[in-house]
Short mmCIF file of C-alpha atoms in Angstrom, two decimals:
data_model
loop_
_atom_site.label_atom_id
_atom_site.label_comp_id
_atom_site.label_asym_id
_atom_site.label_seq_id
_atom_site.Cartn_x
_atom_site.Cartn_y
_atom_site.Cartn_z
CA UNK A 112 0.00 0.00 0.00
CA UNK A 113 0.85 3.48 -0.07
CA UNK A 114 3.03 5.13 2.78
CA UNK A 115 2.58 8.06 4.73
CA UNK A 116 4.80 9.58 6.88
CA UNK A 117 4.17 11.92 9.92
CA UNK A 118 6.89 13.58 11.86
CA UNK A 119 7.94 14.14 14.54
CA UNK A 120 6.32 10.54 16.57
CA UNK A 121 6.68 11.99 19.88
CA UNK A 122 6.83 15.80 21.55
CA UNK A 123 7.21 17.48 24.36
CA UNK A 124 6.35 21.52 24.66
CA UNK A 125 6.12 24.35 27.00
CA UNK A 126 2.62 25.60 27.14
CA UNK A 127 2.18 28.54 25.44
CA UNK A 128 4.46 27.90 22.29
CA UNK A 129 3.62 26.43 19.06
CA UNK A 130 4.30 23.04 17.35
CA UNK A 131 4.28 21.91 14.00
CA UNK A 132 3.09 18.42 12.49
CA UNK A 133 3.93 16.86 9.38
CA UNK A 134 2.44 14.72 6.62
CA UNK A 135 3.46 13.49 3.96
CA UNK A 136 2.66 11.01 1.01
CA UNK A 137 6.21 9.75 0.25
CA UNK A 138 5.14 7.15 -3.15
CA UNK A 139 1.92 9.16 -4.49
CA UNK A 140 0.73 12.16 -4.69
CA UNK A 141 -2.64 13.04 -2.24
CA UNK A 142 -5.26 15.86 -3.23
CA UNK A 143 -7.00 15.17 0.12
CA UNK A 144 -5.94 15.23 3.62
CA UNK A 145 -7.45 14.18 6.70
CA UNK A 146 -6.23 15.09 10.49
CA UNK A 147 -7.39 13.21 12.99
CA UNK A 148 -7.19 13.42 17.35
CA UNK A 149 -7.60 10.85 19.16
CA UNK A 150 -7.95 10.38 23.11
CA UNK A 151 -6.78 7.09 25.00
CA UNK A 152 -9.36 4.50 24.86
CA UNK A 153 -11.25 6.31 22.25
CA UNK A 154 -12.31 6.60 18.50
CA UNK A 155 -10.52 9.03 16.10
CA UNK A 156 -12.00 11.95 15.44
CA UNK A 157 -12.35 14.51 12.81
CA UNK A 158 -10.87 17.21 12.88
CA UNK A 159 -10.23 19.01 9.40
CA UNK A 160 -10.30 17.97 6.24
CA UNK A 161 -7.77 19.62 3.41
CA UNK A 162 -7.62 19.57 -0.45
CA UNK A 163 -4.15 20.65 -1.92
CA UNK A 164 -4.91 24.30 -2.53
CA UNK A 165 -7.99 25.42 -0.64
CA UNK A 166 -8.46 26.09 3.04
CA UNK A 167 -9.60 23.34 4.89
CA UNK A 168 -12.71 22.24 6.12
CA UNK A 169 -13.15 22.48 9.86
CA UNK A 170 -15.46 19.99 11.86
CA UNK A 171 -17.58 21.91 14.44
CA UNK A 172 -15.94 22.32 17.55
CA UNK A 173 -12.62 22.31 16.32
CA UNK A 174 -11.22 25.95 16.23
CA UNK A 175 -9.72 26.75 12.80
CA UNK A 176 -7.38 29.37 14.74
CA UNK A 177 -5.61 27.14 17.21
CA UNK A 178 -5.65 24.17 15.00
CA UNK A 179 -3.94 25.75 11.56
CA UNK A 180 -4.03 23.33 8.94
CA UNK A 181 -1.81 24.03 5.53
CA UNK A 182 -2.03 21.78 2.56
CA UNK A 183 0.24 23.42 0.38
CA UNK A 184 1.29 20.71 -1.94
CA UNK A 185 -0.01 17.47 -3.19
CA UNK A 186 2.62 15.77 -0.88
CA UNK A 187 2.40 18.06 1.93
CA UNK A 188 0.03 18.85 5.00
CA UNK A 189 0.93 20.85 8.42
CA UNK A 190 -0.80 20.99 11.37
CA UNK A 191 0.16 23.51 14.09
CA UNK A 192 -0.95 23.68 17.46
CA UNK A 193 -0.66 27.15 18.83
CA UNK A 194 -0.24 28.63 21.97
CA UNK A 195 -0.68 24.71 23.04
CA UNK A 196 -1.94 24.17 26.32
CA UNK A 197 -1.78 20.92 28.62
CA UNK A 198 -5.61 19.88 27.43
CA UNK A 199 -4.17 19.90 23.64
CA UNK A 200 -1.87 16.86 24.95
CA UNK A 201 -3.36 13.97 22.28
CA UNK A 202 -2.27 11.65 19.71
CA UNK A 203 -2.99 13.41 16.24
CA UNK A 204 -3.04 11.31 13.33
CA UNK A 205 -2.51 12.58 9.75
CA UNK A 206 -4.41 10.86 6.19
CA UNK A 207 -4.32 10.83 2.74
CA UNK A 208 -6.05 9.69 -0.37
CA UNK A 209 -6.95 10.95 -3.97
CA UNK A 210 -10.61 10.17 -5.29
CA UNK A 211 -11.94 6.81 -5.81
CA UNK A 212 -9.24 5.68 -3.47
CA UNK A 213 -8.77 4.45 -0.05
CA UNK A 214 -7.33 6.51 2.31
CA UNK A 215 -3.41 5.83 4.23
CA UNK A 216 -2.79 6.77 7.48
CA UNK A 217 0.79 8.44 9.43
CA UNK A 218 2.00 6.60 12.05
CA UNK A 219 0.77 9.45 14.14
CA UNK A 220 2.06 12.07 16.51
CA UNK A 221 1.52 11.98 20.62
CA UNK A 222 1.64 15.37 22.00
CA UNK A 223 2.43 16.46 25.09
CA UNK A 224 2.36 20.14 26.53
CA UNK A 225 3.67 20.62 29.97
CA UNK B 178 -24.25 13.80 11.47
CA UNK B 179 -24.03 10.35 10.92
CA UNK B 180 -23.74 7.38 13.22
CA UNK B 181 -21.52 4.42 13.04
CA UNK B 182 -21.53 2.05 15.77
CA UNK B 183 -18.96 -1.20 16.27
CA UNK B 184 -19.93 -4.24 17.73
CA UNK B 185 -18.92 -5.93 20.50
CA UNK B 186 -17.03 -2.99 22.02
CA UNK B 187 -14.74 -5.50 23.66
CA UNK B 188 -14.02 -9.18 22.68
CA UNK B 189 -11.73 -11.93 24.38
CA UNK B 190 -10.85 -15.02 22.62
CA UNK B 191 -8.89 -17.78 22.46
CA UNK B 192 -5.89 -18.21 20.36
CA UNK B 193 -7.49 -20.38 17.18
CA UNK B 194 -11.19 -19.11 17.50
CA UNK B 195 -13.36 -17.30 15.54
CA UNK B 196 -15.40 -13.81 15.48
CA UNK B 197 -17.31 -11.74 13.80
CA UNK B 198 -17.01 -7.84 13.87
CA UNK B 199 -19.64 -5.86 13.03
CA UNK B 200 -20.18 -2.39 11.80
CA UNK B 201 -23.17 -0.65 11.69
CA UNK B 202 -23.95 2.99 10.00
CA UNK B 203 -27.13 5.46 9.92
CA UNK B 204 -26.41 6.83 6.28
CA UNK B 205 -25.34 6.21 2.70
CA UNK B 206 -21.68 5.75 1.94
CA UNK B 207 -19.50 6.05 -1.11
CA UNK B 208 -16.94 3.46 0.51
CA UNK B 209 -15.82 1.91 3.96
CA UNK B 210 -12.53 0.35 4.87
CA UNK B 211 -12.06 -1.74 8.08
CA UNK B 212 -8.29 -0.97 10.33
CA UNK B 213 -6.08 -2.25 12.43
CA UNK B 214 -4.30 -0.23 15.15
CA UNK B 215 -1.76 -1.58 16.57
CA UNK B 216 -0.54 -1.06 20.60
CA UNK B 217 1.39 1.59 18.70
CA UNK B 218 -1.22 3.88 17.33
CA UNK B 219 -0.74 3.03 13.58
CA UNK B 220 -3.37 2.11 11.71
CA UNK B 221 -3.19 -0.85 9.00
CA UNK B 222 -5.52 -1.24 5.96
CA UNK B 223 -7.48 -3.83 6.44
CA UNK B 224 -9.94 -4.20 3.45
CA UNK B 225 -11.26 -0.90 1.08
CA UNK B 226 -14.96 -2.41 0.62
CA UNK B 227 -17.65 -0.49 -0.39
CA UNK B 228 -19.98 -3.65 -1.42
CA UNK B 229 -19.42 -7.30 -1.69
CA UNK B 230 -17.13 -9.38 0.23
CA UNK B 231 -13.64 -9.65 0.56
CA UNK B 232 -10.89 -12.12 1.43
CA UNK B 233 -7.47 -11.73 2.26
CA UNK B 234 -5.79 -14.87 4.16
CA UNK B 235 -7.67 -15.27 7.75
CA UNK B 236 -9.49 -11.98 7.05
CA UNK B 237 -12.63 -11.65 5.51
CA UNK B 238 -15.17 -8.22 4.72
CA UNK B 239 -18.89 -7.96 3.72
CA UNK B 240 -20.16 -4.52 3.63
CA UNK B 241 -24.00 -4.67 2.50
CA UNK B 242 -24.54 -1.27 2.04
CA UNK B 243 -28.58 -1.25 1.11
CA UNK B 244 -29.10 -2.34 4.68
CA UNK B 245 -26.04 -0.68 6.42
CA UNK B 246 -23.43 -2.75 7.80
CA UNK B 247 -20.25 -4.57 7.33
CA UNK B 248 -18.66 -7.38 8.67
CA UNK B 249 -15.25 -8.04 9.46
CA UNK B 250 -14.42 -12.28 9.81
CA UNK B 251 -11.22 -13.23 11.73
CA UNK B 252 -10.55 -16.57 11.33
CA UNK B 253 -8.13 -19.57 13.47
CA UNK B 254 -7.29 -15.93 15.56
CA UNK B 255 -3.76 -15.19 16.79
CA UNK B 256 -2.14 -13.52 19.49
CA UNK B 257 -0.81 -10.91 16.70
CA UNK B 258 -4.11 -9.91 15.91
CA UNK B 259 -5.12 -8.58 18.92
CA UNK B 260 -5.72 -5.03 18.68
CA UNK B 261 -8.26 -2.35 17.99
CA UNK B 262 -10.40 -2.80 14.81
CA UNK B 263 -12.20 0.41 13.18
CA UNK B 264 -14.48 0.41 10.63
CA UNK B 265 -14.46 3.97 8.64
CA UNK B 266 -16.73 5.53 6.29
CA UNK B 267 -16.31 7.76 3.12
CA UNK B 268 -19.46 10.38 2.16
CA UNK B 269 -21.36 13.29 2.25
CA UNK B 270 -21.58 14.16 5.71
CA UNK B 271 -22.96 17.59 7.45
CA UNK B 272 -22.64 19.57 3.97
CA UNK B 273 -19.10 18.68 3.43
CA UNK B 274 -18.12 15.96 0.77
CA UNK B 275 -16.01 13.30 0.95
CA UNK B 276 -15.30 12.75 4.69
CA UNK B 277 -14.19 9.64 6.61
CA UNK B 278 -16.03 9.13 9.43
CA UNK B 279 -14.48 6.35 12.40
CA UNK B 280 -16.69 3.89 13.99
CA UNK B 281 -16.23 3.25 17.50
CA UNK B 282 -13.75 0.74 17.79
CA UNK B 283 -13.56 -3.08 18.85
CA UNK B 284 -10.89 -4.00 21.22
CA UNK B 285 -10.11 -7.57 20.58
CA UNK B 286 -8.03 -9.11 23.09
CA UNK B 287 -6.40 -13.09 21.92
CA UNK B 288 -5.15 -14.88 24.51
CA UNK B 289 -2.44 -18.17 24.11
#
């Protein structure tokens, strides 16, 4: 299957500063993105969905302005937390997939703000 | 929005038994792939099945999308396939196109 890669696995921040996750399609090339939080014990759930070009698409509840999401290529997609606090602290998972498709998944990121 | 809802929520077997996973969903989809997540957090394709059935080795998928619901078959089950399984669907959900929506999750546990 195809590979996606998400970096960095693991950090640690200082509450109050700003991190930055990264996805990428390494073997194809992904006009849709999807990022993805998920809470011990739980489901994963939607956060934003990107197309290569255009803003993403928010789910409700999800603030667009802490949670910026970038798709600027159709390898490419950022998340960045900002001004994380300690309640941000999560495992985010990045995924991508073109039409008609099935969607691959990062390995995914765990968070931690202290 | 739309509902998708795993069942059992938990399941214990034996090493060499059999189960059934099911996933049930309120609303159309355009597809619906089952995962694995391992202890580690990644998540491994499973089966991309939008109708029909499936087979790959002990692993089996039947999404019947008229009334809803797919199935995920392990089969002879192994201590490597314990793990949570996630059904996820593809549509049209709350305006937006083209979204893939998580079930809620099985935790299967095999035992030796």
């Amino acid at each position: 299957g195809a590979v996606v890669s998400q970096h960095p696995s693991r950090v640690i921040c200082k509450s109050g500063t700003s991190v930055k996750i990264e996805c990428r399609s390494l073997d194809f090339q992904a006009t849709t993105m999807f990022w993805y939080r998920q809470f011990p014990k739980q489901s994963l759930m939607l956060m934003a969905t990107s197309n290569e070009g255009s803003k993403a698409t928010y789910e409700q509840g999800v603030e667009k302005d802490k949670f910026l999401i970038n798709h600027a290529s159709l390898t490419l997609s950022t998340l960045t937390v900002t001004s994380a606090h300690p309640e941000d602290s999560s495992f985010y998972i990045c995924s991508a997939r073109n039409p008609g498709t099935e969607a691959f998944f990062g390995q995914g990121t765990r968070l931690t703000v202290v | 929005g739309i509902q998708v809802e795993q069942s059992p929520p938990d399941l214990i077997l034996q090493e060499g038994a059999n189960s059934t996973l099911r996933c049930n969903f309120s609303d159309s989809v355009n597809n619906l792939q089952w995962f694995h997540q391992n202890p580690w957090g990644q998540l491994i394709n499973l089966f991309y099945i939008p109708s029909g059935t499936k087979q790959n080795g002990r692993l089996s998928a039947t999404t019947v999308a008229t009334e809803r619901y797919s199935l995920l078959y392990i089969s002879s089950s192994q201590t490597t396939d314990s793990g949570v399984y996630f059904c996820a669907l593809l549509g049209s959900y709350g305006g937006a196109t083209n979204k893939l929506i998580f079930g809620t999750g099985t935790l299967l546990a095999v035992q030796p």
